[in-house]
Amino acid sequence: MKKSLLLVALLSAGVAFAGPPAPHQGGIESKDYKWNAQEGEKIEALKLKGDKKNGQEAYEVCGACHLPSGAGRPDGTFPQLAGQHTTVLIKQMADIRAGLRDNPTMYPFAATLTDPQELADVSSYIESLCIPIEHGKYEGPDAAMQIAKGKELYEKQCLECHGKNGEGEKAKFYPVIAGQHYKYLLRQMTEIRDGHRRNANPDMVKVIKPYTNDQLVAISAYQSSLVMPGNMCKPKAGAAATKKK
């Protein structure tokens, strides 16, 4: 079945979606938790070369929520995916499929990927997309102050892993955060701090655990202001996202 037809079938099915697997016994609350164990379909997908053309077709299902451009939603309901490292995408999708990350909204769509090769294909396609310039940023009247406070926190504790421009590190599974929506960043960091993101990196949990709500607002405001030179979409109003060259 073509992905476009499958998408229609999924969206029309509504309550007929199969539920996600039971939560895996592992997770940050477990003493045996291994953040990035090299096993299962994840490790198989990481060994494969992704086919962007096939990945574009597979992505049609994802585009219903994350948009064809990979821009996601500024209100933070769905993250910006475009330009994300394949390693990060593969890990997160594999974790959702395996019940290591609780995301009942995404699970039915992630479950449509048939095997490690398709996981590699769609991740390769998403990584090739340029990062949208227009995305959800902190818009409070105190934006300049919040960004300045967030910059200080970021450079002290986040820069080493996520990079000066929010570029992350592909080999270490550290995500790109440049171009990400403020509200999504704030929600995820709050969930990590509060122990609700079960597949979180324990090192990041340690960093975020002491943060107050105000500090999370500030650092999310700063992170959402970051851009990656050479990876951003061209500033052309109303134009569809193009692939990075």
PDB file of C-alpha atoms in Angstrom:
ATOM      1  CA  MET A   1       0.000   0.000   0.000  1.00  0.00           C
ATOM      2  CA  LYS A   2       1.324   3.438  -0.891  1.00  0.00           C
ATOM      3  CA  LYS A   3       2.135   5.612   2.103  1.00  0.00           C
ATOM      4  CA  SER A   4      -0.320   8.299   0.980  1.00  0.00           C
ATOM      5  CA  LEU A   5      -3.148   5.751   0.947  1.00  0.00           C
ATOM      6  CA  LEU A   6      -1.999   4.344   4.262  1.00  0.00           C
ATOM      7  CA  LEU A   7      -2.081   7.850   5.745  1.00  0.00           C
ATOM      8  CA  VAL A   8      -5.698   8.312   4.667  1.00  0.00           C
ATOM      9  CA  ALA A   9      -6.569   4.929   6.135  1.00  0.00           C
ATOM     10  CA  LEU A  10      -4.873   5.760   9.433  1.00  0.00           C
ATOM     11  CA  LEU A  11      -6.459   9.174   9.802  1.00  0.00           C
ATOM     12  CA  SER A  12      -9.912   7.888   8.950  1.00  0.00           C
ATOM     13  CA  ALA A  13      -9.524   4.990  11.379  1.00  0.00           C
ATOM     14  CA  GLY A  14      -9.542   7.286  14.424  1.00  0.00           C
ATOM     15  CA  VAL A  15     -10.207   5.178  17.490  1.00  0.00           C
ATOM     16  CA  ALA A  16      -9.258   2.013  15.610  1.00  0.00           C
ATOM     17  CA  PHE A  17      -5.548   2.780  16.156  1.00  0.00           C
ATOM     18  CA  ALA A  18      -3.653  -0.004  17.823  1.00  0.00           C
ATOM     19  CA  GLY A  19      -2.439   1.102  21.215  1.00  0.00           C
ATOM     20  CA  PRO A  20       1.252   1.465  22.039  1.00  0.00           C
ATOM     21  CA  PRO A  21       3.097  -1.404  23.663  1.00  0.00           C
ATOM     22  CA  ALA A  22       3.029  -1.665  27.420  1.00  0.00           C
ATOM     23  CA  PRO A  23       5.669   0.610  28.964  1.00  0.00           C
ATOM     24  CA  HIS A  24       9.034  -1.110  28.995  1.00  0.00           C
ATOM     25  CA  GLN A  25      10.320  -1.947  32.446  1.00  0.00           C
ATOM     26  CA  GLY A  26      13.481   0.024  31.712  1.00  0.00           C
ATOM     27  CA  GLY A  27      13.754   3.781  31.930  1.00  0.00           C
ATOM     28  CA  ILE A  28      15.407   6.493  33.952  1.00  0.00           C
ATOM     29  CA  GLU A  29      13.644   5.248  37.080  1.00  0.00           C
ATOM     30  CA  SER A  30      15.335   1.847  36.788  1.00  0.00           C
ATOM     31  CA  LYS A  31      18.741   1.172  38.313  1.00  0.00           C
ATOM     32  CA  ASP A  32      19.498  -1.034  35.304  1.00  0.00           C
ATOM     33  CA  TYR A  33      18.640   1.688  32.779  1.00  0.00           C
ATOM     34  CA  LYS A  34      21.039   1.983  29.860  1.00  0.00           C
ATOM     35  CA  TRP A  35      20.321   5.209  28.034  1.00  0.00           C
ATOM     36  CA  ASN A  36      21.593   4.098  24.641  1.00  0.00           C
ATOM     37  CA  ALA A  37      21.972   0.330  24.676  1.00  0.00           C
ATOM     38  CA  GLN A  38      23.145  -0.830  21.260  1.00  0.00           C
ATOM     39  CA  GLU A  39      20.560  -3.480  20.590  1.00  0.00           C
ATOM     40  CA  GLY A  40      17.373  -4.317  18.721  1.00  0.00           C
ATOM     41  CA  GLU A  41      16.127  -2.662  15.533  1.00  0.00           C
ATOM     42  CA  LYS A  42      17.867   0.572  16.471  1.00  0.00           C
ATOM     43  CA  ILE A  43      21.340  -0.870  16.053  1.00  0.00           C
ATOM     44  CA  GLU A  44      20.266  -2.595  12.826  1.00  0.00           C
ATOM     45  CA  ALA A  45      18.917   0.672  11.383  1.00  0.00           C
ATOM     46  CA  LEU A  46      22.063   2.570  12.370  1.00  0.00           C
ATOM     47  CA  LYS A  47      24.167   0.150  10.308  1.00  0.00           C
ATOM     48  CA  LEU A  48      22.126   0.737   7.157  1.00  0.00           C
ATOM     49  CA  LYS A  49      22.465   3.434   4.506  1.00  0.00           C
ATOM     50  CA  GLY A  50      19.202   5.317   4.248  1.00  0.00           C
ATOM     51  CA  ASP A  51      17.539   5.836   0.864  1.00  0.00           C
ATOM     52  CA  LYS A  52      16.187   9.404   0.785  1.00  0.00           C
ATOM     53  CA  LYS A  53      13.788   8.733  -2.084  1.00  0.00           C
ATOM     54  CA  ASN A  54      12.141   5.841  -0.283  1.00  0.00           C
ATOM     55  CA  GLY A  55      12.287   7.859   2.917  1.00  0.00           C
ATOM     56  CA  GLN A  56      10.339  10.702   1.321  1.00  0.00           C
ATOM     57  CA  GLU A  57       7.463   8.337   0.578  1.00  0.00           C
ATOM     58  CA  ALA A  58       7.564   6.879   4.080  1.00  0.00           C
ATOM     59  CA  TYR A  59       7.579  10.412   5.521  1.00  0.00           C
ATOM     60  CA  GLU A  60       4.128  11.175   4.075  1.00  0.00           C
ATOM     61  CA  VAL A  61       2.616   9.584   7.177  1.00  0.00           C
ATOM     62  CA  CYS A  62       4.786  11.788   9.426  1.00  0.00           C
ATOM     63  CA  GLY A  63       3.946  14.945   7.464  1.00  0.00           C
ATOM     64  CA  ALA A  64       0.358  14.928   8.694  1.00  0.00           C
ATOM     65  CA  CYS A  65       1.571  16.207  12.070  1.00  0.00           C
ATOM     66  CA  HIS A  66       5.115  17.416  11.452  1.00  0.00           C
ATOM     67  CA  LEU A  67       4.194  19.050   8.103  1.00  0.00           C
ATOM     68  CA  PRO A  68       5.756  18.169   4.716  1.00  0.00           C
ATOM     69  CA  SER A  69       8.593  20.596   5.471  1.00  0.00           C
ATOM     70  CA  GLY A  70       9.381  18.937   8.806  1.00  0.00           C
ATOM     71  CA  ALA A  71       8.616  22.247  10.522  1.00  0.00           C
ATOM     72  CA  GLY A  72       6.306  20.834  13.193  1.00  0.00           C
ATOM     73  CA  ARG A  73       3.931  23.151  15.048  1.00  0.00           C
ATOM     74  CA  PRO A  74       4.890  26.425  16.780  1.00  0.00           C
ATOM     75  CA  ASP A  75       2.506  25.627  19.646  1.00  0.00           C
ATOM     76  CA  GLY A  76       4.858  22.787  20.631  1.00  0.00           C
ATOM     77  CA  THR A  77       2.434  19.936  20.056  1.00  0.00           C
ATOM     78  CA  PHE A  78       4.693  18.458  17.365  1.00  0.00           C
ATOM     79  CA  PRO A  79       8.442  19.146  17.202  1.00  0.00           C
ATOM     80  CA  GLN A  80      10.417  20.547  14.320  1.00  0.00           C
ATOM     81  CA  LEU A  81      12.217  17.555  12.737  1.00  0.00           C
ATOM     82  CA  ALA A  82      13.930  18.948   9.646  1.00  0.00           C
ATOM     83  CA  GLY A  83      17.724  18.650   9.730  1.00  0.00           C
ATOM     84  CA  GLN A  84      17.745  16.383  12.775  1.00  0.00           C
ATOM     85  CA  HIS A  85      20.560  13.821  12.969  1.00  0.00           C
ATOM     86  CA  THR A  86      19.638  10.365  11.681  1.00  0.00           C
ATOM     87  CA  THR A  87      21.058   8.833  14.857  1.00  0.00           C
ATOM     88  CA  VAL A  88      18.688  10.851  17.032  1.00  0.00           C
ATOM     89  CA  LEU A  89      15.674  10.145  14.812  1.00  0.00           C
ATOM     90  CA  ILE A  90      16.377   6.414  14.699  1.00  0.00           C
ATOM     91  CA  LYS A  91      16.867   6.190  18.454  1.00  0.00           C
ATOM     92  CA  GLN A  92      13.707   8.109  19.298  1.00  0.00           C
ATOM     93  CA  MET A  93      11.498   6.225  16.843  1.00  0.00           C
ATOM     94  CA  ALA A  94      12.912   2.883  17.935  1.00  0.00           C
ATOM     95  CA  ASP A  95      12.375   3.814  21.592  1.00  0.00           C
ATOM     96  CA  ILE A  96       8.748   4.773  20.919  1.00  0.00           C
ATOM     97  CA  ARG A  97       8.144   1.541  19.016  1.00  0.00           C
ATOM     98  CA  ALA A  98       9.713  -0.493  21.819  1.00  0.00           C
ATOM     99  CA  GLY A  99       7.818   1.246  24.638  1.00  0.00           C
ATOM    100  CA  LEU A 100      10.913   2.966  26.050  1.00  0.00           C
ATOM    101  CA  ARG A 101       9.536   6.433  25.309  1.00  0.00           C
ATOM    102  CA  ASP A 102       5.890   7.103  26.072  1.00  0.00           C
ATOM    103  CA  ASN A 103       4.281   8.824  23.092  1.00  0.00           C
ATOM    104  CA  PRO A 104       0.829   7.365  22.389  1.00  0.00           C
ATOM    105  CA  THR A 105       0.113  10.043  19.762  1.00  0.00           C
ATOM    106  CA  MET A 106       3.116   9.154  17.635  1.00  0.00           C
ATOM    107  CA  TYR A 107       3.145   5.424  18.234  1.00  0.00           C
ATOM    108  CA  PRO A 108       0.522   4.471  15.592  1.00  0.00           C
ATOM    109  CA  PHE A 109       2.503   6.370  12.953  1.00  0.00           C
ATOM    110  CA  ALA A 110       5.927   5.107  14.044  1.00  0.00           C
ATOM    111  CA  ALA A 111       4.439   1.611  13.978  1.00  0.00           C
ATOM    112  CA  THR A 112       3.767   1.919  10.233  1.00  0.00           C
ATOM    113  CA  LEU A 113       7.507   1.762   9.519  1.00  0.00           C
ATOM    114  CA  THR A 114       7.986  -1.834   8.525  1.00  0.00           C
ATOM    115  CA  ASP A 115      11.623  -2.623   9.317  1.00  0.00           C
ATOM    116  CA  PRO A 116      15.069  -1.158  10.196  1.00  0.00           C
ATOM    117  CA  GLN A 117      15.669  -0.201   6.551  1.00  0.00           C
ATOM    118  CA  GLU A 118      12.549   1.958   6.418  1.00  0.00           C
ATOM    119  CA  LEU A 119      13.566   3.498   9.739  1.00  0.00           C
ATOM    120  CA  ALA A 120      16.926   4.405   8.182  1.00  0.00           C
ATOM    121  CA  ASP A 121      15.264   5.682   4.993  1.00  0.00           C
ATOM    122  CA  VAL A 122      12.831   8.092   6.630  1.00  0.00           C
ATOM    123  CA  SER A 123      15.529   9.352   9.015  1.00  0.00           C
ATOM    124  CA  SER A 124      17.855  10.042   6.095  1.00  0.00           C
ATOM    125  CA  TYR A 125      15.154  12.025   4.313  1.00  0.00           C
ATOM    126  CA  ILE A 126      14.279  14.094   7.385  1.00  0.00           C
ATOM    127  CA  GLU A 127      17.953  14.889   8.028  1.00  0.00           C
ATOM    128  CA  SER A 128      18.254  16.199   4.457  1.00  0.00           C
ATOM    129  CA  LEU A 129      15.549  18.846   4.944  1.00  0.00           C
ATOM    130  CA  CYS A 130      16.584  22.429   5.601  1.00  0.00           C
ATOM    131  CA  ILE A 131      15.719  23.828   9.017  1.00  0.00           C
ATOM    132  CA  PRO A 132      12.842  26.348   8.822  1.00  0.00           C
ATOM    133  CA  ILE A 133      13.737  29.867   9.861  1.00  0.00           C
ATOM    134  CA  GLU A 134      10.239  30.689  11.052  1.00  0.00           C
ATOM    135  CA  HIS A 135       9.408  28.708  14.160  1.00  0.00           C
ATOM    136  CA  GLY A 136       7.923  29.178  17.600  1.00  0.00           C
ATOM    137  CA  LYS A 137      10.047  31.497  19.728  1.00  0.00           C
ATOM    138  CA  TYR A 138       9.575  33.020  23.165  1.00  0.00           C
ATOM    139  CA  GLU A 139       7.418  36.105  22.637  1.00  0.00           C
ATOM    140  CA  GLY A 140       6.997  37.599  26.100  1.00  0.00           C
ATOM    141  CA  PRO A 141       7.660  41.322  26.666  1.00  0.00           C
ATOM    142  CA  ASP A 142      10.779  40.296  28.597  1.00  0.00           C
ATOM    143  CA  ALA A 143      12.187  38.235  25.706  1.00  0.00           C
ATOM    144  CA  ALA A 144      15.555  40.001  25.606  1.00  0.00           C
ATOM    145  CA  MET A 145      16.074  39.430  29.333  1.00  0.00           C
ATOM    146  CA  GLN A 146      14.986  35.791  29.197  1.00  0.00           C
ATOM    147  CA  ILE A 147      17.253  35.055  26.236  1.00  0.00           C
ATOM    148  CA  ALA A 148      20.196  36.683  28.014  1.00  0.00           C
ATOM    149  CA  LYS A 149      19.563  34.614  31.163  1.00  0.00           C
ATOM    150  CA  GLY A 150      19.132  31.484  29.060  1.00  0.00           C
ATOM    151  CA  LYS A 151      22.348  32.132  27.165  1.00  0.00           C
ATOM    152  CA  GLU A 152      24.290  32.227  30.425  1.00  0.00           C
ATOM    153  CA  LEU A 153      22.810  28.903  31.542  1.00  0.00           C
ATOM    154  CA  TYR A 154      23.272  27.327  28.115  1.00  0.00           C
ATOM    155  CA  GLU A 155      26.918  28.277  27.795  1.00  0.00           C
ATOM    156  CA  LYS A 156      27.622  27.002  31.283  1.00  0.00           C
ATOM    157  CA  GLN A 157      25.960  23.584  31.073  1.00  0.00           C
ATOM    158  CA  CYS A 158      24.558  22.803  27.609  1.00  0.00           C
ATOM    159  CA  LEU A 159      27.090  24.039  25.071  1.00  0.00           C
ATOM    160  CA  GLU A 160      29.482  21.116  25.505  1.00  0.00           C
ATOM    161  CA  CYS A 161      26.909  18.639  24.205  1.00  0.00           C
ATOM    162  CA  HIS A 162      24.551  20.693  22.053  1.00  0.00           C
ATOM    163  CA  GLY A 163      27.151  23.011  20.512  1.00  0.00           C
ATOM    164  CA  LYS A 164      27.487  26.758  20.053  1.00  0.00           C
ATOM    165  CA  ASN A 165      24.753  26.915  17.427  1.00  0.00           C
ATOM    166  CA  GLY A 166      22.552  24.123  18.754  1.00  0.00           C
ATOM    167  CA  GLU A 167      24.010  21.652  16.262  1.00  0.00           C
ATOM    168  CA  GLY A 168      24.230  18.721  18.684  1.00  0.00           C
ATOM    169  CA  GLU A 169      26.565  15.807  17.904  1.00  0.00           C
ATOM    170  CA  LYS A 170      25.491  13.053  15.564  1.00  0.00           C
ATOM    171  CA  ALA A 171      27.952  10.398  16.736  1.00  0.00           C
ATOM    172  CA  LYS A 172      26.863  10.805  20.364  1.00  0.00           C
ATOM    173  CA  PHE A 173      23.096  11.018  19.653  1.00  0.00           C
ATOM    174  CA  TYR A 174      22.910  14.620  20.919  1.00  0.00           C
ATOM    175  CA  PRO A 175      20.055  16.299  19.046  1.00  0.00           C
ATOM    176  CA  VAL A 176      20.001  19.418  16.934  1.00  0.00           C
ATOM    177  CA  ILE A 177      18.026  22.017  18.866  1.00  0.00           C
ATOM    178  CA  ALA A 178      18.527  24.964  16.469  1.00  0.00           C
ATOM    179  CA  GLY A 179      15.184  25.910  14.959  1.00  0.00           C
ATOM    180  CA  GLN A 180      13.202  24.003  17.561  1.00  0.00           C
ATOM    181  CA  HIS A 181       9.995  25.497  18.940  1.00  0.00           C
ATOM    182  CA  TYR A 182      10.179  27.222  22.306  1.00  0.00           C
ATOM    183  CA  LYS A 183       7.061  25.533  23.681  1.00  0.00           C
ATOM    184  CA  TYR A 184       8.276  22.080  22.659  1.00  0.00           C
ATOM    185  CA  LEU A 185      11.686  22.665  24.249  1.00  0.00           C
ATOM    186  CA  LEU A 186      10.076  23.887  27.465  1.00  0.00           C
ATOM    187  CA  ARG A 187       7.722  20.897  27.606  1.00  0.00           C
ATOM    188  CA  GLN A 188      10.454  18.337  26.990  1.00  0.00           C
ATOM    189  CA  MET A 189      12.885  19.820  29.498  1.00  0.00           C
ATOM    190  CA  THR A 190      10.146  20.019  32.101  1.00  0.00           C
ATOM    191  CA  GLU A 191       9.297  16.355  31.503  1.00  0.00           C
ATOM    192  CA  ILE A 192      12.969  15.381  31.712  1.00  0.00           C
ATOM    193  CA  ARG A 193      13.439  17.317  34.953  1.00  0.00           C
ATOM    194  CA  ASP A 194      10.316  15.817  36.478  1.00  0.00           C
ATOM    195  CA  GLY A 195      11.156  12.239  35.462  1.00  0.00           C
ATOM    196  CA  HIS A 196       8.421  11.819  32.850  1.00  0.00           C
ATOM    197  CA  ARG A 197      10.693  11.368  29.804  1.00  0.00           C
ATOM    198  CA  ARG A 198      11.701   7.772  30.481  1.00  0.00           C
ATOM    199  CA  ASN A 199      14.325   7.500  27.738  1.00  0.00           C
ATOM    200  CA  ALA A 200      16.179  10.673  28.730  1.00  0.00           C
ATOM    201  CA  ASN A 201      19.948  10.852  28.905  1.00  0.00           C
ATOM    202  CA  PRO A 202      20.859  10.520  32.625  1.00  0.00           C
ATOM    203  CA  ASP A 203      23.590  13.148  32.194  1.00  0.00           C
ATOM    204  CA  MET A 204      20.991  15.638  31.022  1.00  0.00           C
ATOM    205  CA  VAL A 205      18.669  14.711  33.859  1.00  0.00           C
ATOM    206  CA  LYS A 206      21.408  15.590  36.349  1.00  0.00           C
ATOM    207  CA  VAL A 207      21.929  18.985  34.711  1.00  0.00           C
ATOM    208  CA  ILE A 208      18.245  19.892  34.510  1.00  0.00           C
ATOM    209  CA  LYS A 209      17.079  18.445  37.842  1.00  0.00           C
ATOM    210  CA  PRO A 210      17.943  21.564  39.920  1.00  0.00           C
ATOM    211  CA  TYR A 211      16.452  24.041  37.424  1.00  0.00           C
ATOM    212  CA  THR A 212      13.470  26.129  38.511  1.00  0.00           C
ATOM    213  CA  ASN A 213      10.525  26.729  36.210  1.00  0.00           C
ATOM    214  CA  ASP A 214      11.839  30.239  35.537  1.00  0.00           C
ATOM    215  CA  GLN A 215      15.236  28.876  34.544  1.00  0.00           C
ATOM    216  CA  LEU A 216      13.620  26.392  32.164  1.00  0.00           C
ATOM    217  CA  VAL A 217      11.701  29.245  30.539  1.00  0.00           C
ATOM    218  CA  ALA A 218      14.910  31.229  30.078  1.00  0.00           C
ATOM    219  CA  ILE A 219      16.996  28.419  28.654  1.00  0.00           C
ATOM    220  CA  SER A 220      14.171  27.359  26.327  1.00  0.00           C
ATOM    221  CA  ALA A 221      13.857  30.951  25.126  1.00  0.00           C
ATOM    222  CA  TYR A 222      17.558  31.040  24.301  1.00  0.00           C
ATOM    223  CA  GLN A 223      17.653  27.620  22.654  1.00  0.00           C
ATOM    224  CA  SER A 224      14.739  28.506  20.409  1.00  0.00           C
ATOM    225  CA  SER A 225      16.692  31.538  19.186  1.00  0.00           C
ATOM    226  CA  LEU A 226      19.598  29.438  17.864  1.00  0.00           C
ATOM    227  CA  VAL A 227      20.279  28.928  14.157  1.00  0.00           C
ATOM    228  CA  MET A 228      22.752  26.704  12.296  1.00  0.00           C
ATOM    229  CA  PRO A 229      24.486  28.615   9.472  1.00  0.00           C
ATOM    230  CA  GLY A 230      24.374  26.648   6.232  1.00  0.00           C
ATOM    231  CA  ASN A 231      21.515  24.433   7.396  1.00  0.00           C
ATOM    232  CA  MET A 232      18.641  26.903   7.517  1.00  0.00           C
ATOM    233  CA  CYS A 233      16.014  27.304   4.800  1.00  0.00           C
ATOM    234  CA  LYS A 234      16.288  30.351   2.583  1.00  0.00           C
ATOM    235  CA  PRO A 235      14.229  33.274   3.926  1.00  0.00           C
ATOM    236  CA  LYS A 236      11.505  33.165   1.319  1.00  0.00           C
ATOM    237  CA  ALA A 237       8.008  33.785   2.659  1.00  0.00           C
ATOM    238  CA  GLY A 238       5.504  31.086   1.832  1.00  0.00           C
ATOM    239  CA  ALA A 239       8.009  28.859   0.037  1.00  0.00           C
ATOM    240  CA  ALA A 240       8.137  25.149   0.720  1.00  0.00           C
ATOM    241  CA  ALA A 241      11.229  23.756   2.424  1.00  0.00           C
ATOM    242  CA  THR A 242      13.976  22.602   0.106  1.00  0.00           C
ATOM    243  CA  LYS A 243      16.613  19.999   0.666  1.00  0.00           C
ATOM    244  CA  LYS A 244      20.012  20.994   2.001  1.00  0.00           C
ATOM    245  CA  LYS A 245      22.779  21.012  -0.572  1.00  0.00           C
TER     246      LYS A 245
END
